[in-house]
Amino acid sequence: MVASNSSDTRAGLSLALPALMLFTGVVVIPLAMTVMLSFHDWGQYKGIEPVFILKNWIEIFDDPYYAEMFWRTFRVALLATLITAVFGVPEAYILNRMQGPWKGLFLLVIIGPLLISVVARTLGWALLFGGNNGLANKLLMTLGLINSPVRFMFTETGMVIALAHAMMPFMVLAVWTALQRLDPQIENAALSLGANSLTVVRRIVLPQIMPGVLSGAIIVFSLSASAFATPAIIGGRRLKVAATLAYDEFLNTLNWPLGAAVAVLLLIALVLIVVGSNALIERRYQEMFR
Amino acid sequence: MSRNGPLALIFHALFVVFMLAPIVVVCWVAFTPEGFLSIPITSFSLRWFRALANYPEFVHAFGVSLWLGALSSCVALLFAVPAALALSRYRFRGRDALSALFLSPLMIPHVVLGIAFLRFFTSVGIGGTFVALVIAHVVVVFPFALRLTLASATGMDRSVEMAAISLGADGWTMFRRVTLPAILPGIVSGWMLAFIQSFDDLTMTVFLATPGTETLPVRMFLYIQDNIDPLVTSVSASVIAVTMTVLILLDRFYGLDRVLTAKGGDAGR
């Protein structure tokens, strides 16, 4: 089981062969076809023409409409990521300090929504946001946090809040996993040496769970940037992000090549951002991964 | 062990309210007797749950979702169990690449997968069919089935298998009587998690579903595009109830934190 030898290779590959064939046939080939599709031509009356042109790519990079839409996609994703970090990290810490059955119960309450239909959850936000006298506005005004109603539906504000809610379990989970690896004795040692609890969190806990926070942030960011249901329901038909634009090009305009180009660009941008930030994190926290 | 202070508990309470608010609101409004959306609701009624029976499109979509989830999770396991055994037991060239490929549906945005599947199935002539939906769902739920099976297979003591072989069992008997029972908890939880993922998927399915093969999330999404009324909240409440039941079963059976950490890490959708 240690060194790779030919009988291991044969046994391993033959067991994995069905899945390998499935993935080659139904993932690799379709993705390659989609990349090809983004170079095809399309016209209202002629449909898709299998030629090799840069038309769609030039259109995406030339027209400020697409630039604005991509900036919105990444702006909304970044804000949602920040919110999940600011609230999710302390919550994971609190959760980890809970005792006995409470810990299990609240873990279920907080990460359970991850598996509940995102359409149902977003519908919940649409109900809470409502119009000017939605429940969210009433609550914020009663608490005196705002003076006049805030528009949530069909705005980026609403999109960010609903996305942050949908992604929160991923952040809590990533930080919670990092906290599991922490040695509580180090915290106790710092306390016994006279540090107050805020200092302990800032100097002892936070630096150690930082890789967990950052990997949570990468997950949340890439999922938010490619999210479809939440932006589509909260943002409506006009406030588009990359995923909803690709959907419209495919199923409403029927300009498949342009939609494919949008999707491929989103995929490339995400891969670059994720690989780039992973590399940065690993360099910064190299000593912790040894 | 230090306890949480009062400030921490207030933060925690607000956080829990934030997490539960949209889910509670949907379930609450579903019981309204009114013909429109009103919060808070004035009295309690099952009117909109009864109304569901008169909307065959939702009932049909629910049936499609159940079938699709059950079938694609089973097929995914047929591929995932041998793959998990291969990845957990043998060190071979290309093993890391293989495992990256198998987990790739977690990293590739579902909107991209949906487009790729639509393009592919249309060009091979099975676009819009139930078979196409099953194939697409098998691929998307595969990583969940694989990870949980892998977690059990990695922790398994292989000397029991050796003992079975030395006592004269053939390979198939050993798999059926020794290996399979040992990794069964992982397989069952993998199935449940795969089922939930398939049952809930919207982003990828919305590209492939046609009026005859619409799943429940797709039907709900298209409905919400036109109007939001009490009917769609009662559908949502029913979906939430189904998922919660599976979730609680999963938690009792295997531990939700274990299920999700095996899935988590670099997970992405």
Coordinates of C-alpha atoms in Angstrom, one line a residue:
Chain A
M1 CA 0.0 0.0 0.0
V2 CA 3.0 2.3 0.2
A3 CA 4.9 2.5 -3.0
S4 CA 3.1 2.4 -6.3
N5 CA 3.5 -0.9 -8.1
S6 CA 1.9 -2.3 -11.2
S7 CA -0.6 -4.6 -9.5
D8 CA -1.8 -1.7 -7.4
T9 CA -2.1 0.4 -10.5
R10 CA -4.1 -2.3 -12.3
A11 CA -6.4 -3.0 -9.3
G12 CA -6.9 0.7 -8.6
L13 CA -7.6 1.7 -12.2
S14 CA -9.9 -1.2 -12.9
L15 CA -12.1 -0.3 -9.9
A16 CA -12.2 3.4 -10.8
L17 CA -12.6 2.7 -14.5
P18 CA -16.5 3.0 -14.6
A19 CA -16.4 6.3 -12.8
L20 CA -13.5 7.5 -15.0
M21 CA -15.4 6.7 -18.2
L22 CA -18.5 8.4 -16.9
F23 CA -16.6 11.6 -16.0
T24 CA -14.7 11.6 -19.3
G25 CA -17.9 11.2 -21.3
V26 CA -20.3 13.4 -19.3
V27 CA -18.0 16.1 -17.8
V28 CA -14.8 16.5 -19.7
I29 CA -16.3 16.3 -23.3
P30 CA -19.3 18.6 -22.5
L31 CA -17.0 21.2 -21.0
A32 CA -14.7 21.1 -24.0
M33 CA -17.8 21.4 -26.2
T34 CA -18.9 24.5 -24.2
V35 CA -15.6 26.2 -24.7
M36 CA -15.8 25.5 -28.5
L37 CA -19.4 26.8 -28.5
S38 CA -18.2 30.1 -27.2
F39 CA -16.3 30.6 -30.4
H40 CA -19.3 29.8 -32.6
D41 CA -21.4 32.4 -34.4
W42 CA -25.1 33.1 -33.8
G43 CA -27.8 35.1 -35.5
Q44 CA -31.4 35.8 -34.8
Y45 CA -32.5 33.9 -38.0
K46 CA -29.6 31.7 -38.8
G47 CA -29.2 30.1 -35.4
I48 CA -25.8 28.7 -34.3
E49 CA -23.1 28.4 -37.0
P50 CA -20.2 26.1 -36.2
V51 CA -17.4 28.5 -37.3
F52 CA -14.4 29.7 -35.3
I53 CA -14.7 33.4 -34.5
L54 CA -13.9 35.7 -31.6
K55 CA -17.1 37.7 -31.9
N56 CA -18.6 36.7 -28.6
W57 CA -15.4 37.3 -26.7
I58 CA -14.9 40.7 -28.3
E59 CA -18.4 41.6 -27.5
I60 CA -18.0 40.7 -23.8
F61 CA -14.7 42.7 -23.5
D62 CA -15.9 45.7 -25.6
D63 CA -19.4 46.3 -24.2
P64 CA -19.4 48.1 -20.8
Y65 CA -22.7 46.3 -20.0
Y66 CA -20.8 43.1 -19.5
A67 CA -18.0 44.8 -17.5
E68 CA -20.6 46.3 -15.2
M69 CA -22.4 43.0 -14.8
F70 CA -19.1 41.1 -14.0
W71 CA -18.1 43.9 -11.5
R72 CA -21.5 43.5 -9.8
T73 CA -21.1 39.8 -9.6
F74 CA -17.7 40.1 -7.8
R75 CA -18.7 43.1 -5.7
V76 CA -21.8 41.3 -4.4
A77 CA -19.8 38.1 -3.8
L78 CA -17.0 40.0 -1.9
L79 CA -19.5 41.8 0.3
A80 CA -21.3 38.5 1.1
T81 CA -17.9 37.0 2.0
L82 CA -17.1 39.8 4.3
I83 CA -20.4 39.5 6.1
T84 CA -20.0 35.8 6.6
A85 CA -16.5 36.3 8.0
V86 CA -17.5 39.1 10.4
F87 CA -20.4 37.2 11.8
G88 CA -19.6 33.6 11.1
V89 CA -16.2 33.5 12.8
P90 CA -17.4 34.7 16.3
E91 CA -20.4 32.4 16.0
A92 CA -18.2 29.4 15.3
Y93 CA -16.1 30.3 18.3
I94 CA -19.1 30.7 20.6
L95 CA -20.5 27.4 19.2
N96 CA -17.3 25.6 19.9
R97 CA -17.4 26.8 23.6
M98 CA -20.9 25.5 24.1
Q99 CA -21.5 22.4 26.2
G100 CA -23.1 19.0 25.7
P101 CA -26.4 18.8 23.8
W102 CA -26.6 22.6 23.1
K103 CA -23.6 22.3 20.9
G104 CA -25.1 19.6 18.7
L105 CA -28.5 21.3 18.6
F106 CA -27.2 24.7 17.5
L107 CA -24.7 23.1 15.0
L108 CA -27.8 21.4 13.4
V109 CA -29.7 24.7 13.5
I110 CA -26.8 26.7 11.9
I111 CA -25.4 24.3 9.3
G112 CA -28.7 22.5 8.6
P113 CA -30.0 25.3 6.4
L114 CA -27.2 24.4 4.0
L115 CA -29.2 21.5 2.8
I116 CA -32.6 23.1 2.8
S117 CA -33.8 24.2 -0.7
V118 CA -32.2 27.5 -1.6
V119 CA -35.4 28.5 -3.4
A120 CA -37.4 28.1 -0.2
R121 CA -34.8 30.1 1.8
T122 CA -34.7 32.9 -0.8
L123 CA -38.5 33.0 -0.9
G124 CA -38.3 33.6 2.9
W125 CA -36.0 36.6 2.3
A126 CA -38.4 37.9 -0.4
L127 CA -41.2 37.7 2.2
L128 CA -39.2 39.4 4.9
F129 CA -38.0 42.2 2.6
G130 CA -41.4 42.8 1.1
G131 CA -42.1 46.3 -0.1
N132 CA -41.5 49.4 2.0
N133 CA -43.4 47.9 5.0
G134 CA -41.8 44.4 4.9
L135 CA -41.1 42.7 8.2
A136 CA -37.3 43.5 7.9
N137 CA -38.0 47.3 7.5
K138 CA -40.6 47.3 10.4
L139 CA -38.1 45.6 12.7
L140 CA -35.2 47.9 11.8
M141 CA -37.4 51.0 12.3
T142 CA -38.8 49.8 15.6
L143 CA -35.2 49.2 16.8
G144 CA -34.4 52.7 15.6
L145 CA -31.6 51.5 13.4
I146 CA -33.1 53.3 10.3
N147 CA -35.4 56.3 10.0
S148 CA -37.0 55.6 6.6
P149 CA -37.6 52.2 4.8
V150 CA -34.7 50.7 2.9
R151 CA -35.3 49.0 -0.4
F152 CA -34.2 45.4 -0.3
M153 CA -36.0 43.8 -3.2
F154 CA -34.4 44.2 -6.6
T155 CA -31.3 45.8 -5.0
E156 CA -27.7 44.7 -4.4
T157 CA -28.2 45.2 -0.7
G158 CA -30.9 42.6 -0.6
M159 CA -28.9 40.3 -2.8
V160 CA -25.9 40.6 -0.4
I161 CA -27.9 39.8 2.7
A162 CA -29.7 36.8 1.2
L163 CA -26.4 35.5 -0.2
A164 CA -24.6 36.0 3.1
H165 CA -27.4 34.0 4.7
A166 CA -27.2 31.2 2.2
M167 CA -23.4 30.9 2.5
M168 CA -23.0 31.4 6.3
P169 CA -23.0 27.6 7.1
F170 CA -19.9 27.2 4.9
M171 CA -18.0 29.8 6.8
V172 CA -19.1 28.5 10.2
L173 CA -18.2 25.0 9.2
A174 CA -14.7 25.9 7.9
V175 CA -13.9 27.9 11.1
W176 CA -15.5 25.2 13.3
T177 CA -13.3 22.6 11.7
A178 CA -10.2 24.8 12.3
L179 CA -11.2 25.3 15.9
Q180 CA -11.4 21.5 16.5
R181 CA -7.6 21.3 15.9
L182 CA -6.9 23.9 18.5
D183 CA -5.2 22.9 21.8
P184 CA -7.3 24.4 24.6
Q185 CA -4.3 24.2 26.9
I186 CA -2.6 27.0 25.0
E187 CA -5.6 29.3 25.7
N188 CA -5.5 28.3 29.4
A189 CA -1.8 28.9 29.5
A190 CA -2.3 32.5 28.1
L191 CA -5.1 33.1 30.7
S192 CA -2.9 31.9 33.5
L193 CA -0.1 34.2 32.4
G194 CA -2.5 37.1 32.8
A195 CA -3.9 37.8 29.4
N196 CA -7.5 38.8 29.3
S197 CA -9.9 36.9 27.1
L198 CA -9.9 39.5 24.3
T199 CA -6.1 39.3 24.1
V200 CA -6.4 35.5 24.0
V201 CA -8.7 35.6 21.1
R202 CA -6.7 38.2 19.2
R203 CA -3.2 36.8 19.9
I204 CA -3.7 33.0 20.3
V205 CA -7.0 31.9 18.7
L206 CA -7.3 34.1 15.6
P207 CA -3.8 33.5 14.2
Q208 CA -4.3 29.8 14.5
I209 CA -7.7 29.6 12.9
M210 CA -6.8 32.1 10.1
P211 CA -6.2 29.4 7.5
G212 CA -9.7 28.1 8.2
V213 CA -11.2 31.5 7.9
L214 CA -9.5 32.2 4.6
S215 CA -10.4 28.8 3.1
G216 CA -14.0 29.5 4.2
A217 CA -13.8 32.8 2.5
I218 CA -12.6 31.3 -0.7
I219 CA -15.5 28.8 -0.7
V220 CA -18.1 31.5 0.1
F221 CA -16.7 33.8 -2.5
S222 CA -16.6 31.3 -5.3
L223 CA -20.1 30.0 -4.5
S224 CA -21.5 33.5 -4.2
A225 CA -20.0 34.6 -7.5
S226 CA -21.6 31.7 -9.3
A227 CA -24.9 31.7 -7.4
F228 CA -28.0 31.7 -9.5
A229 CA -31.2 31.3 -7.5
T230 CA -30.7 34.1 -4.9
P231 CA -29.6 36.8 -7.4
A232 CA -32.4 35.7 -9.8
I233 CA -35.2 35.9 -7.2
I234 CA -34.0 38.9 -5.2
G235 CA -32.4 40.8 -8.1
G236 CA -35.2 40.3 -10.5
R237 CA -34.9 40.3 -14.3
R238 CA -33.0 43.6 -14.5
L239 CA -30.3 43.4 -11.8
K240 CA -28.2 40.6 -13.5
V241 CA -25.1 38.8 -12.4
A242 CA -23.0 36.4 -14.5
A243 CA -25.0 33.3 -13.7
T244 CA -28.4 34.9 -14.4
L245 CA -27.1 36.5 -17.6
A246 CA -25.8 33.2 -18.9
Y247 CA -29.2 31.7 -18.1
D248 CA -31.1 34.4 -20.0
E249 CA -28.8 34.1 -23.0
F250 CA -29.4 30.3 -23.1
L251 CA -33.1 30.1 -22.3
N252 CA -34.6 33.4 -23.3
T253 CA -32.5 35.1 -26.0
L254 CA -31.3 31.6 -27.3
N255 CA -27.9 33.1 -28.1
W256 CA -26.0 30.0 -26.9
P257 CA -22.5 31.0 -28.0
L258 CA -22.6 34.3 -26.1
G259 CA -24.1 32.5 -23.0
A260 CA -21.3 29.9 -23.3
A261 CA -18.7 32.7 -23.4
V262 CA -20.1 34.3 -20.3
A263 CA -20.1 31.0 -18.5
V264 CA -16.5 30.1 -19.6
L265 CA -15.3 33.6 -18.6
L266 CA -16.9 33.1 -15.1
L267 CA -15.2 29.7 -14.8
I268 CA -11.8 31.1 -15.8
A269 CA -12.1 34.1 -13.5
L270 CA -13.1 31.9 -10.5
V271 CA -10.3 29.4 -11.1
L272 CA -7.7 32.2 -11.3
I273 CA -9.1 33.8 -8.1
V274 CA -9.3 30.6 -6.2
V275 CA -5.9 29.2 -7.3
G276 CA -4.3 32.6 -6.7
S277 CA -5.6 33.1 -3.2
N278 CA -4.9 29.4 -2.3
A279 CA -1.3 30.0 -3.3
L280 CA -1.1 33.2 -1.3
I281 CA -2.6 31.5 1.8
E282 CA -0.2 28.6 1.5
R283 CA 2.8 30.9 1.3
R284 CA 1.7 33.1 4.2
Y285 CA 0.8 30.1 6.4
Q286 CA 3.5 27.7 5.1
E287 CA 4.7 26.8 8.6
M288 CA 1.2 25.8 9.7
F289 CA 0.7 23.3 6.9
R290 CA 3.9 21.4 7.7
Chain B
M1 CA -13.3 25.1 30.2
S2 CA -14.4 28.7 29.9
R3 CA -18.1 29.5 29.3
N4 CA -19.6 32.0 26.9
G5 CA -20.3 35.4 28.5
P6 CA -23.7 37.1 28.3
L7 CA -22.6 39.3 25.4
A8 CA -21.6 36.2 23.5
L9 CA -25.0 34.6 24.2
I10 CA -26.8 37.7 22.9
F11 CA -24.8 37.6 19.8
H12 CA -25.5 33.9 19.4
A13 CA -29.3 34.4 19.9
L14 CA -29.4 37.1 17.2
F15 CA -27.3 34.9 14.9
V16 CA -29.7 32.0 15.3
V17 CA -32.7 34.3 14.7
F18 CA -31.0 35.5 11.5
M19 CA -30.4 31.9 10.3
L20 CA -33.9 30.8 11.0
A21 CA -35.9 33.9 10.1
P22 CA -36.5 33.2 6.4
I23 CA -37.3 29.5 7.0
V24 CA -39.7 30.3 9.8
V25 CA -41.4 33.0 7.8
V26 CA -42.0 30.7 4.9
C27 CA -43.5 28.0 7.1
W28 CA -45.6 30.5 9.0
V29 CA -47.1 32.3 6.0
A30 CA -47.9 28.9 4.5
F31 CA -50.7 28.6 7.1
T32 CA -52.5 31.8 6.2
P33 CA -56.2 31.6 5.5
E34 CA -56.0 34.7 3.2
G35 CA -55.8 34.7 -0.6
F36 CA -52.8 37.0 -0.5
L37 CA -49.6 37.2 1.5
S38 CA -50.0 38.9 4.9
I39 CA -47.5 38.9 7.7
P40 CA -48.4 38.4 10.5
I41 CA -51.1 35.9 9.7
T42 CA -54.5 36.4 11.3
S43 CA -55.5 32.9 11.9
F44 CA -54.4 29.3 11.2
S45 CA -55.6 27.4 8.2
L46 CA -54.6 24.5 6.0
R47 CA -56.3 26.1 3.0
W48 CA -53.1 26.4 0.9
F49 CA -51.9 22.9 1.7
R50 CA -55.3 21.5 0.5
A51 CA -55.1 23.8 -2.6
L52 CA -51.9 22.0 -3.5
A53 CA -53.8 18.9 -4.5
N54 CA -55.5 21.0 -7.2
Y55 CA -52.2 22.0 -8.8
P56 CA -51.1 18.8 -10.5
E57 CA -48.0 20.6 -11.8
F58 CA -46.5 20.8 -8.3
V59 CA -47.6 17.2 -7.4
H60 CA -46.1 15.9 -10.6
A61 CA -42.9 17.9 -10.1
F62 CA -42.6 16.5 -6.6
G63 CA -42.9 13.0 -8.0
V64 CA -40.2 13.8 -10.6
S65 CA -37.9 15.1 -7.9
L66 CA -38.4 12.1 -5.6
W67 CA -37.7 9.6 -8.5
L68 CA -34.8 11.6 -9.8
G69 CA -33.2 11.9 -6.4
A70 CA -33.6 8.2 -5.5
L71 CA -32.5 6.9 -8.9
S72 CA -29.5 9.2 -9.4
S73 CA -28.2 8.6 -5.8
C74 CA -28.4 4.8 -6.4
V75 CA -26.6 5.0 -9.8
A76 CA -24.0 7.4 -8.3
L77 CA -23.2 4.8 -5.6
L78 CA -22.8 2.1 -8.2
F79 CA -20.0 4.1 -9.6
A80 CA -18.8 5.7 -6.3
V81 CA -18.3 2.5 -4.2
P82 CA -15.7 0.9 -6.5
A83 CA -14.0 4.3 -7.0
A84 CA -13.9 4.9 -3.3
L85 CA -12.3 1.4 -2.7
A86 CA -9.8 2.2 -5.4
L87 CA -8.9 5.5 -3.9
S88 CA -8.7 4.3 -0.3
R89 CA -6.7 1.1 -0.9
Y90 CA -4.3 1.6 -3.7
R91 CA -1.5 4.1 -4.3
F92 CA -1.2 4.4 -8.1
R93 CA 0.0 6.8 -10.7
G94 CA -2.8 9.3 -11.5
R95 CA -4.6 8.7 -8.2
D96 CA -4.6 12.4 -7.2
A97 CA -5.7 13.5 -10.7
L98 CA -8.5 10.9 -10.6
S99 CA -9.7 12.1 -7.2
A100 CA -9.6 15.8 -8.4
L101 CA -11.6 14.8 -11.4
F102 CA -14.2 13.0 -9.3
L103 CA -14.6 16.0 -7.0
S104 CA -14.6 18.5 -9.8
P105 CA -18.4 18.9 -9.8
L106 CA -18.0 20.6 -6.5
M107 CA -15.6 23.2 -7.9
I108 CA -17.2 23.9 -11.3
P109 CA -20.1 26.4 -10.9
H110 CA -23.4 24.6 -11.5
V111 CA -24.4 27.2 -14.0
V112 CA -21.4 26.1 -16.1
L113 CA -22.3 22.4 -15.6
G114 CA -25.9 23.1 -16.6
I115 CA -24.8 24.8 -19.8
A116 CA -22.3 22.0 -20.6
F117 CA -24.9 19.3 -20.0
L118 CA -27.5 21.1 -22.1
R119 CA -25.1 21.5 -25.0
F120 CA -24.0 17.9 -24.8
F121 CA -27.4 16.2 -24.4
T122 CA -28.9 18.3 -27.2
S123 CA -26.1 17.3 -29.5
V124 CA -26.4 13.6 -28.7
G125 CA -30.1 13.8 -29.1
I126 CA -31.4 13.1 -25.6
G127 CA -32.0 16.7 -24.6
G128 CA -35.1 17.2 -22.5
T129 CA -35.4 13.6 -21.5
F130 CA -35.6 12.1 -18.0
V131 CA -32.5 9.9 -18.8
A132 CA -30.5 13.1 -19.5
L133 CA -31.6 14.5 -16.1
V134 CA -30.5 11.3 -14.3
I135 CA -27.1 11.3 -15.9
A136 CA -26.5 15.0 -15.0
H137 CA -27.7 14.4 -11.4
V138 CA -25.5 11.3 -11.1
V139 CA -22.4 13.4 -11.9
V140 CA -23.4 16.3 -9.6
V141 CA -24.1 14.1 -6.6
F142 CA -21.2 11.7 -7.2
P143 CA -18.7 13.7 -5.0
F144 CA -21.0 13.5 -2.0
A145 CA -21.5 9.7 -2.4
L146 CA -17.8 9.3 -3.0
R147 CA -16.6 11.3 0.0
L148 CA -18.8 9.6 2.6
T149 CA -18.0 6.1 1.2
L150 CA -14.3 7.0 1.1
A151 CA -14.4 8.1 4.7
S152 CA -15.8 4.7 5.8
A153 CA -13.5 2.7 3.5
T154 CA -10.4 4.5 4.7
G155 CA -11.2 3.8 8.4
M156 CA -11.9 0.1 7.7
D157 CA -9.7 -2.7 9.2
R158 CA -8.6 -4.8 6.2
S159 CA -7.3 -7.7 8.2
V160 CA -11.0 -8.9 8.5
E161 CA -11.0 -9.2 4.7
M162 CA -7.7 -11.1 4.7
A163 CA -9.2 -13.5 7.3
A164 CA -12.3 -14.1 5.1
I165 CA -10.0 -14.9 2.1
S166 CA -7.8 -17.2 4.2
L167 CA -11.0 -19.0 5.3
G168 CA -11.8 -19.7 1.7
A169 CA -14.2 -16.9 0.7
D170 CA -13.9 -15.8 -2.9
G171 CA -13.6 -12.1 -3.8
W172 CA -17.3 -11.5 -4.3
T173 CA -18.3 -13.3 -1.1
M174 CA -15.7 -11.3 0.8
F175 CA -17.1 -8.0 -0.6
R176 CA -20.7 -9.0 0.0
R177 CA -20.2 -10.4 3.5
V178 CA -17.3 -8.4 4.9
T179 CA -16.5 -5.2 3.0
L180 CA -20.0 -4.1 2.3
P181 CA -21.4 -4.4 5.8
A182 CA -18.3 -2.6 7.1
I183 CA -18.7 0.5 4.9
L184 CA -22.5 0.4 4.9
P185 CA -22.9 3.5 7.2
G186 CA -20.9 5.6 4.8
I187 CA -22.9 4.3 1.8
V188 CA -26.2 5.0 3.4
S189 CA -25.3 8.5 4.6
G190 CA -23.7 9.1 1.2
W191 CA -27.0 8.1 -0.4
M192 CA -29.0 10.4 1.8
L193 CA -26.7 13.4 1.2
A194 CA -26.7 12.7 -2.5
F195 CA -30.5 12.5 -2.4
I196 CA -30.8 15.9 -0.7
Q197 CA -28.4 17.4 -3.2
S198 CA -30.3 16.1 -6.1
F199 CA -33.7 16.9 -4.6
D200 CA -32.6 20.5 -4.0
D201 CA -30.7 21.3 -7.1
L202 CA -32.0 24.2 -9.1
T203 CA -29.1 25.9 -10.9
M204 CA -28.0 22.9 -13.0
T205 CA -31.4 21.4 -13.5
V206 CA -33.1 24.6 -14.7
F207 CA -31.1 24.2 -17.9
L208 CA -32.2 20.6 -18.5
A209 CA -35.8 20.5 -17.3
T210 CA -38.6 20.6 -19.9
P211 CA -42.3 20.9 -19.0
G212 CA -42.6 17.1 -18.6
T213 CA -39.5 16.7 -16.6
E214 CA -39.6 19.7 -14.3
T215 CA -38.3 19.0 -10.8
L216 CA -39.9 20.7 -7.8
P217 CA -37.2 23.4 -7.3
V218 CA -37.4 24.3 -11.0
R219 CA -41.3 24.4 -10.9
M220 CA -41.1 26.6 -7.8
F221 CA -38.5 28.9 -9.3
L222 CA -40.5 29.4 -12.5
Y223 CA -43.6 30.0 -10.4
I224 CA -41.9 32.6 -8.3
Q225 CA -40.7 34.4 -11.4
D226 CA -44.3 35.3 -12.2
N227 CA -45.9 35.7 -8.8
I228 CA -45.3 35.1 -5.1
D229 CA -48.5 33.9 -3.3
P230 CA -49.5 31.6 -0.4
L231 CA -49.5 28.6 -2.6
V232 CA -45.8 28.7 -3.3
T233 CA -45.1 29.1 0.5
S234 CA -47.1 25.9 1.2
V235 CA -45.0 24.1 -1.4
S236 CA -41.8 25.5 0.2
A237 CA -43.0 24.5 3.7
S238 CA -43.5 20.9 2.4
V239 CA -40.1 20.8 0.9
I240 CA -38.6 22.2 4.1
A241 CA -40.4 19.5 6.1
V242 CA -39.1 16.7 3.8
T243 CA -35.5 18.0 4.0
M244 CA -35.6 18.4 7.8
T245 CA -36.8 14.9 8.2
V246 CA -33.9 13.5 6.1
L247 CA -31.5 15.9 7.9
I248 CA -32.6 14.7 11.4
L249 CA -32.4 11.1 10.3
L250 CA -28.9 11.7 8.9
D251 CA -27.9 13.4 12.2
R252 CA -29.2 10.5 14.3
F253 CA -27.7 7.9 12.0
Y254 CA -24.3 9.3 11.3
G255 CA -23.8 12.8 12.8
L256 CA -24.4 15.9 10.8
D257 CA -21.1 17.4 11.6
R258 CA -19.3 14.3 10.3
V259 CA -21.4 14.2 7.2
L260 CA -20.7 17.9 6.4
T261 CA -17.0 17.9 7.4
A262 CA -16.4 14.9 5.1
K263 CA -18.1 17.0 2.4
G264 CA -16.7 20.4 3.5
G265 CA -13.2 21.6 3.3
D266 CA -12.8 22.7 -0.3
A267 CA -16.4 22.0 -1.1
G268 CA -18.1 24.3 -3.6
R269 CA -21.1 24.4 -5.7

